[in-house]
Structures are given as structure tokens and as C-alpha cells.
Short mmCIF file of C-alpha atoms in Angstrom, two decimals:
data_model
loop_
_atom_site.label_atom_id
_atom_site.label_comp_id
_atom_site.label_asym_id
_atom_site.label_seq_id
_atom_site.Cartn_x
_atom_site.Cartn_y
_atom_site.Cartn_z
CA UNK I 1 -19.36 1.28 -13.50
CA UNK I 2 -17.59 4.60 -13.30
CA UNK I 3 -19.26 7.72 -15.03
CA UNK I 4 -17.17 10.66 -15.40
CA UNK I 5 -17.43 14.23 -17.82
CA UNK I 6 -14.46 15.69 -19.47
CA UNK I 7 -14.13 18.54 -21.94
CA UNK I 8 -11.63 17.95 -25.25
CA UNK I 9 -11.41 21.55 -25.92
CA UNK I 10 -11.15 23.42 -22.51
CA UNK I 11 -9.59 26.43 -23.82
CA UNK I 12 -12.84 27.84 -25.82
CA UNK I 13 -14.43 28.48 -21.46
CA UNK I 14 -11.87 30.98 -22.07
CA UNK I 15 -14.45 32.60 -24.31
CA UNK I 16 -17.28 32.81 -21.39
CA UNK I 17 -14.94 36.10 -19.95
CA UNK I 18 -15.35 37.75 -23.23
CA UNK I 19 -19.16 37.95 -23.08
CA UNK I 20 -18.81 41.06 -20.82
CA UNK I 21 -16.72 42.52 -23.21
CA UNK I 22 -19.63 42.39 -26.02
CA UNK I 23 -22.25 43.92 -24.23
CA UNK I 24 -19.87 47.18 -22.96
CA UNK I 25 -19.03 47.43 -26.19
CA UNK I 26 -22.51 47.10 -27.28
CA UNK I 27 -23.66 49.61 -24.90
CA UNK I 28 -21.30 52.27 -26.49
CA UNK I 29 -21.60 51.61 -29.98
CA UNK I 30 -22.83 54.76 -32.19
CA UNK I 31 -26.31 54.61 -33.85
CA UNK I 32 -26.52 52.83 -37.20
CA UNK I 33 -25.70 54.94 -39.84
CA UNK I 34 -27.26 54.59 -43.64
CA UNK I 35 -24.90 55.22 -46.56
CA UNK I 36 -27.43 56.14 -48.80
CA UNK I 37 -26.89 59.37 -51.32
CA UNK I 38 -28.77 62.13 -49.60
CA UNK I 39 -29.25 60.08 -46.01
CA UNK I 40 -28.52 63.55 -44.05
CA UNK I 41 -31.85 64.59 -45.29
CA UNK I 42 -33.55 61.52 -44.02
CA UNK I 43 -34.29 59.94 -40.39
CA UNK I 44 -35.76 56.94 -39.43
CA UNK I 45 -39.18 57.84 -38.21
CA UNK I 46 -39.20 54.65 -35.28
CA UNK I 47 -35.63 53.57 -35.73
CA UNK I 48 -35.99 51.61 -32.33
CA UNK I 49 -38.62 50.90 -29.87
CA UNK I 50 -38.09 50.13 -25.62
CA UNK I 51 -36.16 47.37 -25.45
CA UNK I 52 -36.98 45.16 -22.62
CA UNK I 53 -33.38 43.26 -20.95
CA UNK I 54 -34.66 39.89 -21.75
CA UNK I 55 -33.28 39.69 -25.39
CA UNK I 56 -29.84 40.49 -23.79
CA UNK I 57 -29.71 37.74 -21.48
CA UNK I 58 -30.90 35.01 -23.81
CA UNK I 59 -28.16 36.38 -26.42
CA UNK I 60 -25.69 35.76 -23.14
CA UNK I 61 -26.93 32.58 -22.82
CA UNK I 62 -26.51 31.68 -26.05
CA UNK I 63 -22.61 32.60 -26.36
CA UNK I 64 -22.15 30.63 -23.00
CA UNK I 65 -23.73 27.81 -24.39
CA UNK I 66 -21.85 28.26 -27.53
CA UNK I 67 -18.44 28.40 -25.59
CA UNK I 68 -19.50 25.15 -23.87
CA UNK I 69 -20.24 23.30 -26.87
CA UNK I 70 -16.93 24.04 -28.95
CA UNK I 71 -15.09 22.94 -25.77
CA UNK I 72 -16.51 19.36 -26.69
CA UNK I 73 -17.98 18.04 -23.43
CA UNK I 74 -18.03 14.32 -22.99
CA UNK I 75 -19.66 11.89 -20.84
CA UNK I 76 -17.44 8.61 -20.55
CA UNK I 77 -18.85 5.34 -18.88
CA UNK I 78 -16.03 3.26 -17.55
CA UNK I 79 -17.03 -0.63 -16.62
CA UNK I 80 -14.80 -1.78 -14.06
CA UNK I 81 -13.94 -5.49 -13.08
CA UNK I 82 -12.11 -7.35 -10.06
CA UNK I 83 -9.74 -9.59 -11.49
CA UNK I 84 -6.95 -11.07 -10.17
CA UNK I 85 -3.24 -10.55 -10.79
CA UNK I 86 -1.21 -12.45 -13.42
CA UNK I 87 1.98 -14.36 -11.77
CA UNK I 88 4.49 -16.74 -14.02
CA UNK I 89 4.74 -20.04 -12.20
CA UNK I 90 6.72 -22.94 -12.53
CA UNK I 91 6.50 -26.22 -10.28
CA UNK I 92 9.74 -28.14 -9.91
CA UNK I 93 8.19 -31.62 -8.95
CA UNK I 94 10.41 -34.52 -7.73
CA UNK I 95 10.46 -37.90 -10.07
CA UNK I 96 12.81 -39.92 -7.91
CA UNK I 97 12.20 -43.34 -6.96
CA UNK I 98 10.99 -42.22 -3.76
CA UNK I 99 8.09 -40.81 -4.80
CA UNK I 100 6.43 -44.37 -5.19
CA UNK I 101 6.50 -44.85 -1.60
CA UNK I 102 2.95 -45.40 -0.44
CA UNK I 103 3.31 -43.27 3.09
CA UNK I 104 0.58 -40.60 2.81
CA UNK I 105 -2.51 -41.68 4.53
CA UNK I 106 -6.15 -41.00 1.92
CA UNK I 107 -9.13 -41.46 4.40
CA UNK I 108 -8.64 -45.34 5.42
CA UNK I 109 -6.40 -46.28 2.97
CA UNK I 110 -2.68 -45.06 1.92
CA UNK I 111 -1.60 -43.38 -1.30
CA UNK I 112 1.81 -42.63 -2.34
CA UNK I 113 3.47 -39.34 -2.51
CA UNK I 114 3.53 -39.10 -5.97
CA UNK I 115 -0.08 -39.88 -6.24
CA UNK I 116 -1.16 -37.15 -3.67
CA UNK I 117 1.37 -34.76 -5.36
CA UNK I 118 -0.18 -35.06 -8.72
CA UNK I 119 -3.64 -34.53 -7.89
CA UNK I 120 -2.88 -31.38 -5.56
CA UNK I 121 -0.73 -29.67 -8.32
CA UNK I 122 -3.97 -30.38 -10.72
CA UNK I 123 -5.79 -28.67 -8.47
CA UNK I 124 -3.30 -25.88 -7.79
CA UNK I 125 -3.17 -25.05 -11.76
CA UNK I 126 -6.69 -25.12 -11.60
CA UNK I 127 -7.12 -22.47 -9.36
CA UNK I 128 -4.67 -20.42 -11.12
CA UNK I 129 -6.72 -18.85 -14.27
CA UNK I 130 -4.95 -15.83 -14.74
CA UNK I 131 -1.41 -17.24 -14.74
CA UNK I 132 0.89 -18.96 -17.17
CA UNK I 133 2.51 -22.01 -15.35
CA UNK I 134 5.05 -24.23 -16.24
CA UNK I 135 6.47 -27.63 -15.31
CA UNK I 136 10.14 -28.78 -14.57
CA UNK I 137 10.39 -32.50 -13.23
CA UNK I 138 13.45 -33.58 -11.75
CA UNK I 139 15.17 -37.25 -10.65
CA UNK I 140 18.86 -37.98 -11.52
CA UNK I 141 18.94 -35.38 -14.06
CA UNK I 142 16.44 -32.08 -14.68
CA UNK I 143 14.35 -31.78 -17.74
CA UNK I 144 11.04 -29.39 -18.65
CA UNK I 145 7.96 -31.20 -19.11
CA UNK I 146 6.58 -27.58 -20.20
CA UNK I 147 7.07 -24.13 -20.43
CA UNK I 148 5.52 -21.30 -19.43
CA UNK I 149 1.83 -21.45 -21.18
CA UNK I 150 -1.73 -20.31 -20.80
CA UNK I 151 -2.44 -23.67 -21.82
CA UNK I 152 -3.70 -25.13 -18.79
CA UNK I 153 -5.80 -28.49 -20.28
CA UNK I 154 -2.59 -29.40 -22.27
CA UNK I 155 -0.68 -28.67 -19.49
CA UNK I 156 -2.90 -30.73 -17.08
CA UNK I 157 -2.91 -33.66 -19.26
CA UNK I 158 1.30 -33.67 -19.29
CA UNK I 159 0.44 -33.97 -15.39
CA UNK I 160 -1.87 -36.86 -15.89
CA UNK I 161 0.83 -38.71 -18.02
CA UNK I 162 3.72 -38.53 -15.44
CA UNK I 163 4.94 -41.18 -14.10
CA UNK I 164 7.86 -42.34 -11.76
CA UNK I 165 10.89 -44.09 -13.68
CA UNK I 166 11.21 -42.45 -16.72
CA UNK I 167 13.83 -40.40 -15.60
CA UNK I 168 16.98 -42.39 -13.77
CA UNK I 169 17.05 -42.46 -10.41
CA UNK I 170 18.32 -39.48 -8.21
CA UNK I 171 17.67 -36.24 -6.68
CA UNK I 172 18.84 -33.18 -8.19
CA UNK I 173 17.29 -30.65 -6.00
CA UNK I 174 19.99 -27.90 -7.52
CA UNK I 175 19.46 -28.77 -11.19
CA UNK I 176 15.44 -29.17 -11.12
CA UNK I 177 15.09 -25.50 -9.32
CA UNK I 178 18.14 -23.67 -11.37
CA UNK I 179 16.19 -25.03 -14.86
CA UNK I 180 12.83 -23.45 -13.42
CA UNK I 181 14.29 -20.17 -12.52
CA UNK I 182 15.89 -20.25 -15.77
CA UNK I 183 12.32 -21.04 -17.42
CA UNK I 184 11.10 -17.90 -15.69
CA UNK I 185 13.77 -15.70 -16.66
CA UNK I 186 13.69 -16.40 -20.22
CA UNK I 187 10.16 -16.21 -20.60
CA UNK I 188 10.13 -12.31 -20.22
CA UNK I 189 11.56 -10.45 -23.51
CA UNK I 190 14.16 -8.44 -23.72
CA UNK I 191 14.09 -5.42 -22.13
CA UNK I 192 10.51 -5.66 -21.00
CA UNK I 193 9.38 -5.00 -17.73
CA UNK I 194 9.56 -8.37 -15.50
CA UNK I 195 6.52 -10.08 -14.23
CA UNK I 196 5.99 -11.47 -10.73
CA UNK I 197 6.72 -14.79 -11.06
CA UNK I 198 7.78 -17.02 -8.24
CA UNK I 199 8.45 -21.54 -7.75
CA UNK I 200 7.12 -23.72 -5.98
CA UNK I 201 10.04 -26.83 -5.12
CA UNK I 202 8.42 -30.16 -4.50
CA UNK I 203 10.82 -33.26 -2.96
CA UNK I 204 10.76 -35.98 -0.92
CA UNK I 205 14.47 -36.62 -0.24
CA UNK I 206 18.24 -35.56 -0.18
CA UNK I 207 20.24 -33.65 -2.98
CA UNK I 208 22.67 -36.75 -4.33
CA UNK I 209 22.62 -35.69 -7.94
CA UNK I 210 23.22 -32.73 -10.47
CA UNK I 211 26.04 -30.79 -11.24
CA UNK I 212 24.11 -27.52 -9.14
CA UNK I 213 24.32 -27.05 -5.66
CA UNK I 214 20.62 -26.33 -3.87
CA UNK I 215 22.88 -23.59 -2.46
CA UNK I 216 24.03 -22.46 -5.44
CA UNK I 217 20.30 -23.05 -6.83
CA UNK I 218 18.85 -20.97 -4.23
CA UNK I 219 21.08 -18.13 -4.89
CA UNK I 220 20.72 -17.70 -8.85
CA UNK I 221 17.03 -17.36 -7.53
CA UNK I 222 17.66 -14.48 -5.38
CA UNK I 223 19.35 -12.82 -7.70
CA UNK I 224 16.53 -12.81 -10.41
CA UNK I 225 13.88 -11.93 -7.85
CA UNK I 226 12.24 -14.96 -7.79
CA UNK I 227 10.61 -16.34 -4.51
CA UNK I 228 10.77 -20.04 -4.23
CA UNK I 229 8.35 -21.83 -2.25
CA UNK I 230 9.62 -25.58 -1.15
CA UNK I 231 7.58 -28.30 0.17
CA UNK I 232 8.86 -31.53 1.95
CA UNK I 233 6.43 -34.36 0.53
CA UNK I 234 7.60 -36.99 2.65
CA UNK I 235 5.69 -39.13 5.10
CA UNK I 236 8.20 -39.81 8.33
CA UNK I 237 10.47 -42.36 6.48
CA UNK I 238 9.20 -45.44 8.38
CA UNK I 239 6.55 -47.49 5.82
CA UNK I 240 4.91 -50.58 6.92
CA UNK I 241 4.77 -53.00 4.05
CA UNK I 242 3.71 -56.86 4.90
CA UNK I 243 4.71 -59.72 2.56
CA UNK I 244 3.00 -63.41 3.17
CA UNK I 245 5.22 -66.58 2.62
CA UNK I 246 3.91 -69.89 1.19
CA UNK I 247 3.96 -71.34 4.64
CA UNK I 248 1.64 -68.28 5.81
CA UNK I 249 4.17 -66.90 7.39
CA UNK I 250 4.02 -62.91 7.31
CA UNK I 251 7.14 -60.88 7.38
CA UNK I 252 6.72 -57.34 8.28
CA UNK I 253 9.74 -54.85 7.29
CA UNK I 254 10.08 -51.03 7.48
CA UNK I 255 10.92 -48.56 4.59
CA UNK I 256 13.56 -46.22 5.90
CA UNK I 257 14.17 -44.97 2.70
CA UNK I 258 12.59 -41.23 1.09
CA UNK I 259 12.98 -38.90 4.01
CA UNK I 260 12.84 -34.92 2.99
CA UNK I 261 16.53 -32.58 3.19
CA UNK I 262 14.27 -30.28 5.43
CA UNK I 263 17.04 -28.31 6.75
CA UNK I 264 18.48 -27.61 2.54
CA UNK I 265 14.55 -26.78 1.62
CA UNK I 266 14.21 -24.34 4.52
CA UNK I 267 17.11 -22.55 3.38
CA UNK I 268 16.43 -22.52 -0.27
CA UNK I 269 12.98 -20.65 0.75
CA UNK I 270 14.51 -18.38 3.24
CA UNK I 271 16.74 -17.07 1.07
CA UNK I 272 14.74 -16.44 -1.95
CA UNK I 273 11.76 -14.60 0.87
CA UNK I 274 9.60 -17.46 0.32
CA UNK I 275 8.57 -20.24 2.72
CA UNK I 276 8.69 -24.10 3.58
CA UNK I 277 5.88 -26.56 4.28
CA UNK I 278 6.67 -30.35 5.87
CA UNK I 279 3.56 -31.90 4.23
CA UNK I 280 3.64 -35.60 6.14
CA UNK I 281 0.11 -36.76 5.27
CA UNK I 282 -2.56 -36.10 2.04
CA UNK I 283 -4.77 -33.47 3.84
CA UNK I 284 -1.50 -31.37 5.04
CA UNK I 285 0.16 -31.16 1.37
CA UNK I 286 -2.90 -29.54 -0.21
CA UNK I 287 -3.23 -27.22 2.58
CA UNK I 288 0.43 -26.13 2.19
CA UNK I 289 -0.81 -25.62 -1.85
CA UNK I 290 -3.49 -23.89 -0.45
CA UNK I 291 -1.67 -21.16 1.35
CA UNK I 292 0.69 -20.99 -1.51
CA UNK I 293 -2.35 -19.41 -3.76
CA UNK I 294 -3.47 -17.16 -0.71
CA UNK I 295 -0.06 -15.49 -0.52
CA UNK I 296 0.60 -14.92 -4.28
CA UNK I 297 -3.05 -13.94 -4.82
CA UNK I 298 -3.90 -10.17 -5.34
CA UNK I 299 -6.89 -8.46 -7.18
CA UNK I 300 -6.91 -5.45 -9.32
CA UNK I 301 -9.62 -3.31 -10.86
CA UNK I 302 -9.11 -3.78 -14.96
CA UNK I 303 -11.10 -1.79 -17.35
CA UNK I 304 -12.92 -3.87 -19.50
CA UNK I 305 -15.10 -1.46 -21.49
CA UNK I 306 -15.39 2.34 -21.97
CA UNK I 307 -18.44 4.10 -23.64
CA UNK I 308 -17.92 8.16 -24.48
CA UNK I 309 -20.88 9.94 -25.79
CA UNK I 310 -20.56 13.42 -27.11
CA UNK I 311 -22.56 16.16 -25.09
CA UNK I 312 -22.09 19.38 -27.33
CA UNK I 313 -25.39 19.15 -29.18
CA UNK I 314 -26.86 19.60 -25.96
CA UNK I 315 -25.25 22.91 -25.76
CA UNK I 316 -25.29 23.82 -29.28
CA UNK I 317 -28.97 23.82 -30.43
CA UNK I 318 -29.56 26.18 -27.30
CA UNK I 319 -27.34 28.49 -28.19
CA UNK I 320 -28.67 28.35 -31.57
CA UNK I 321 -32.07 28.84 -30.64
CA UNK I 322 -31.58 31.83 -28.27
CA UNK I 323 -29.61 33.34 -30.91
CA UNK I 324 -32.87 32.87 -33.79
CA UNK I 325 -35.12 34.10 -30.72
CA UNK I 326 -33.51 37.19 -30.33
CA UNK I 327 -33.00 37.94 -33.92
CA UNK I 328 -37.03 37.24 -34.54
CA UNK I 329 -37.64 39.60 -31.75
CA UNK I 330 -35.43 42.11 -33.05
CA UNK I 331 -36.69 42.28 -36.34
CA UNK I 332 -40.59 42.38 -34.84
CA UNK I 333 -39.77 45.16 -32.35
CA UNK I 334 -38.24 47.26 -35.77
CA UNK I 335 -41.13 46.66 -37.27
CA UNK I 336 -39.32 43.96 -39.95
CA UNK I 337 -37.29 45.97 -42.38
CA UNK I 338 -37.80 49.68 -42.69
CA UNK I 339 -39.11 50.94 -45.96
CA UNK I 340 -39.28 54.36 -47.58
CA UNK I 341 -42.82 54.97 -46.57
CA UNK I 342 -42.28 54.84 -42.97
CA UNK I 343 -39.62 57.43 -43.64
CA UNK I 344 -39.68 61.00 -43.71
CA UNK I 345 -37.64 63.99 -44.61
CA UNK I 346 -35.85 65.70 -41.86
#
């Protein structure tokens, strides 16, 4: 919390240099004259008596404290809070075929990619409070499974519901990144200032479908500002799968099949300034997600609440009071009013 003062009305301080100015011209006023018919003829018998200076400096204090209060001082309490900064995401995730391969090794037992994707982007979005995300999948052909929304239950739920095959078969690396810089782009309005946004490009294998180049992807990206983060999510191509015959006899065959364009990947994310994780196991892919929120983290002071409280009455009923206390003194060292008995002729 952040207390501060501020004055609306500076320019009435300007008055405090006048005060001066009153009591010179105090000092060399004239004695009060009565316009009465025949006042030549008549005096005041104790017009005045010894003023002491006190009255004078109380009447000072009570213009400066007048000055202060019509320049409107305020006391403002600002409450301050850490919060981080808002980014527009959108996750290209691969769909292919390829996905189902069951290469990523989960404590004892193996999981496929597209099972240790799915439950590291869930995590990833929800980490990510502040931010609208948005999903493109991609296989043969690219589609959006969601905008960009603050929505992050629905949008966790689409996640839930993927599943490999319901796109035909490809990998259209190009397509699937082009559509999610397009997503970003068109999320910010017309001529309003663009928010940091950035992708994060998930495959397991080679660009063989489309009708846009990763090169030519990776390009429309850098021009839009965008920094595109890629991650290989392959294991390294060779999976073990056993099959048992009815004579018992068990066949063992390798899965060559599924291996991650890491050289195309690299280059998408060096030219866009972002970077490129090889994620070959479970515990490796989440760490890559991991360092993905570190670097596109960043915290910023917000104001959240401001309380102003007006300080002028604090000045004001001084002022007001020095003033009545040197009038009441005034009037009792005059003796109240004079009247004609206490005056006499000249």
C-alpha cells in the first residue's frame, strides 16, 4: 500500500506571499474615522488599548491555513498487487497417427506421446491464469479446436476429448502453425495496440502434408512478431512391441515409424526468436513446458484499489477559529462597542 498527498488547487499557496502584503498595509493604514454629523467635535476617549503581537500571528495563521485549505489537499491510499503479465497463447498440437505410438517411458510402464502430451498441455493451461489460450490441432489437414478464450475449464475439457484419428492422417507442420499465428493475429482489434502473444508447436514427425511450407509458416510468424516455441515429442523412433502366436511363439518387431523433423522445428524457432526442445521421454516434455512458462512469465505491480480522503477541513476550521479568536479579542480589548457615554467632547 502506497500513501501519497496531493493538492487539487495548488495555485491558491500563491496566496501565502500575499500575507505580508496585509500586515504592511495594515501597519500604514490611517485611524478609523466616524462619519457622524458633528464627529470633529468628538474623540474616542480609549479608542485602542496596547496591543500585544499575538493577535497578529494567529490572524497569519489563519490566512495560511485558509490558503491551504482552498488548495484542496488530499491524502490518496493506493493498494498495490503483484500480478503477472497477460500473454495470448495458442498450442498447435500434432493429431497424426504417430502420436499413438506408445514410446515415452511413465515410471515402469510406457505411455504414448499423445497421452503424455495431453496431460502436460493441461497442466501448462493451468498454470497460465492470466492468459487467454487457444488450441489449433493439426494431422493431414489444420483445424481450431478453440480460439483464443479466458475460458480455461471449457477449454480443458476440449483437451480431455481429443483423440487421435479424427482428423486423416498426415502432418501439416506449415498449415497447423500458419492457422495459429493467424488465430493470434485476428484476435487483437483493429487498430489496437498488440498483445504479447507467442506459440508453442508440438510434433512428432515430418512435414508430408498442407498446402504451407514450415518455411513459409515460420516466416508469416516473424513477420507478425510472434515467437514460436517448437517441441519434438518423439521417443527415438525404435518401439518394442511383442505379439504371441498360437503356438507360443513370440515375434518381436521394431516401430521405425514417428521420428521428429528436428532440423525444420529448430529453424521454425530460430527464426521467430523462440526456442526448440527434443522431449524423448515423459519427465523431459513437461520440463521443456516448464521452461516455456519461465521465459514468457513476467510480473507487474497493478492497482487494484485507490482510497482519497479530503484533508481541507483540517485546515479550514483552524483558520476559522484563529480568525473568531482574534475578533473576540479585539472587541474585549475595545471595550465591546463604544457608546456615547464613554465619549467626550473635544
Amino acid at each position: 500500500m502506497l500513501t501519497g498527498y496531493m493538492l487539487q488547487h495548488p495555485n491558491w499557496l500563491w496566496a501565502l506571499g500575499l500575507i505580508p502584503f496585509v500586515f504592511l498595509l495594515r501597519r500604514w493604514r490611517r485611524p478609523t474615522v466616524w462619519i457622524v454629523p458633528f464627529s470633529t467635535a468628538w474623540h474616542p476617549a480609549e479608542l485602542a488599548v496596547n496591543f500585544s503581537r499575538w493577535p497578529a500571528a494567529l490572524m497569519a495563521a489563519g490566512l495560511a491555513l485558509a490558503a491551504v485549505a482552498l488548495s484542496r489537499p488530499v491524502r490518496s491510499q493506493t493498494v498495490f498487487e503483484n500480478r503477472k503479465t497477460s500473454f495470448d497463447i495458442m498450442l498447435a498440437i500434432d493429431l497424426s497417427e504417430s502420436m499413438a505410438i506408445r514410446d515415452y517411458a511413465s515410471g515402469a510402464a510406457r505411455s504414448s506421446r499423445f497421452e503424455a502430451v495431453k496431460q502436460v498441455v493441461k497442466n501448462f493451461i493451468l498454470h497460465r491464469p492470466f492468459d487467454r489460450v487457444g488450441i489449433v490441432v493439426f494431422a493431414g489437414q489444420a483445424y481450431t479446436l478453440s480460439p483464443l478464450t479466458w475460458n480455461h475449464e471449457r477449454l480443458l475439457r476440449q483437451v480431455e476429448e481429443l483423440k487421435i484419428g479424427f482428423i486423416e492422417d498426415g502432418t501439416a507442420i506449415g498449415d497447423g502453425l500458419a492457422l495459429a499465428v493467424d488465430r493470434l493475429k485476428r484476435a487483437v482489434p483493429a487498430g489496437a495496440r498488440a498483445r504479447a502473444g507467442y506459440v508453442v508447436l508440438l510434433s512428432d514427425g515430418k512435414n508430408n502434408s498442407g498446402f504451407i511450407s514450415p518455411q513459409e509458416a515460420s516466416e508469416f510468424a516473424a513477420q507478425q512478431g510472434y515467437a514460436v516455441f517448437t517441441v519434438a515429442a518423439a521417443g527415438d523412433g525404435r518401439v518394442e512391441s511383442a505379439e504371441t502366436y498360437a503356438d507360443g511363439e513370440k515375434v518381436v518387431y521394431r516401430l521405425a515409424d514417428g521420428v521428429a523433423d528436428e532440423p525444420t522445428l529448430w529453424l521454425i524457432a530460430s527464426k521467430t526468436q523462440g526456442r526448440f526442445y527434443r522431449c524423448r521421454n515423459a519427465a523431459v516434455l513437461e520440463e521443456s513446458f516448464e521452461s516455456i512458462d519461465r521465459l514468457n512469465t513476467k510480473e507487474v505491480r497493478k492497482v487494484v484499489a485507490v482510497a482519497r480522503q479530503e484533508l481541507f477541513p483540517w485546515f479550514l476550521l483552524p483558520s476559522l477559529g484563529c480568525v473568531v479568536i482574534v475578533a473576540m479579542g479585539s472587541l474585549a480589548g475595545r471595550g465591546r462597542v463604544p457608546v456615547p457615554g464613554r465619549w467626550r467632547r473635544r
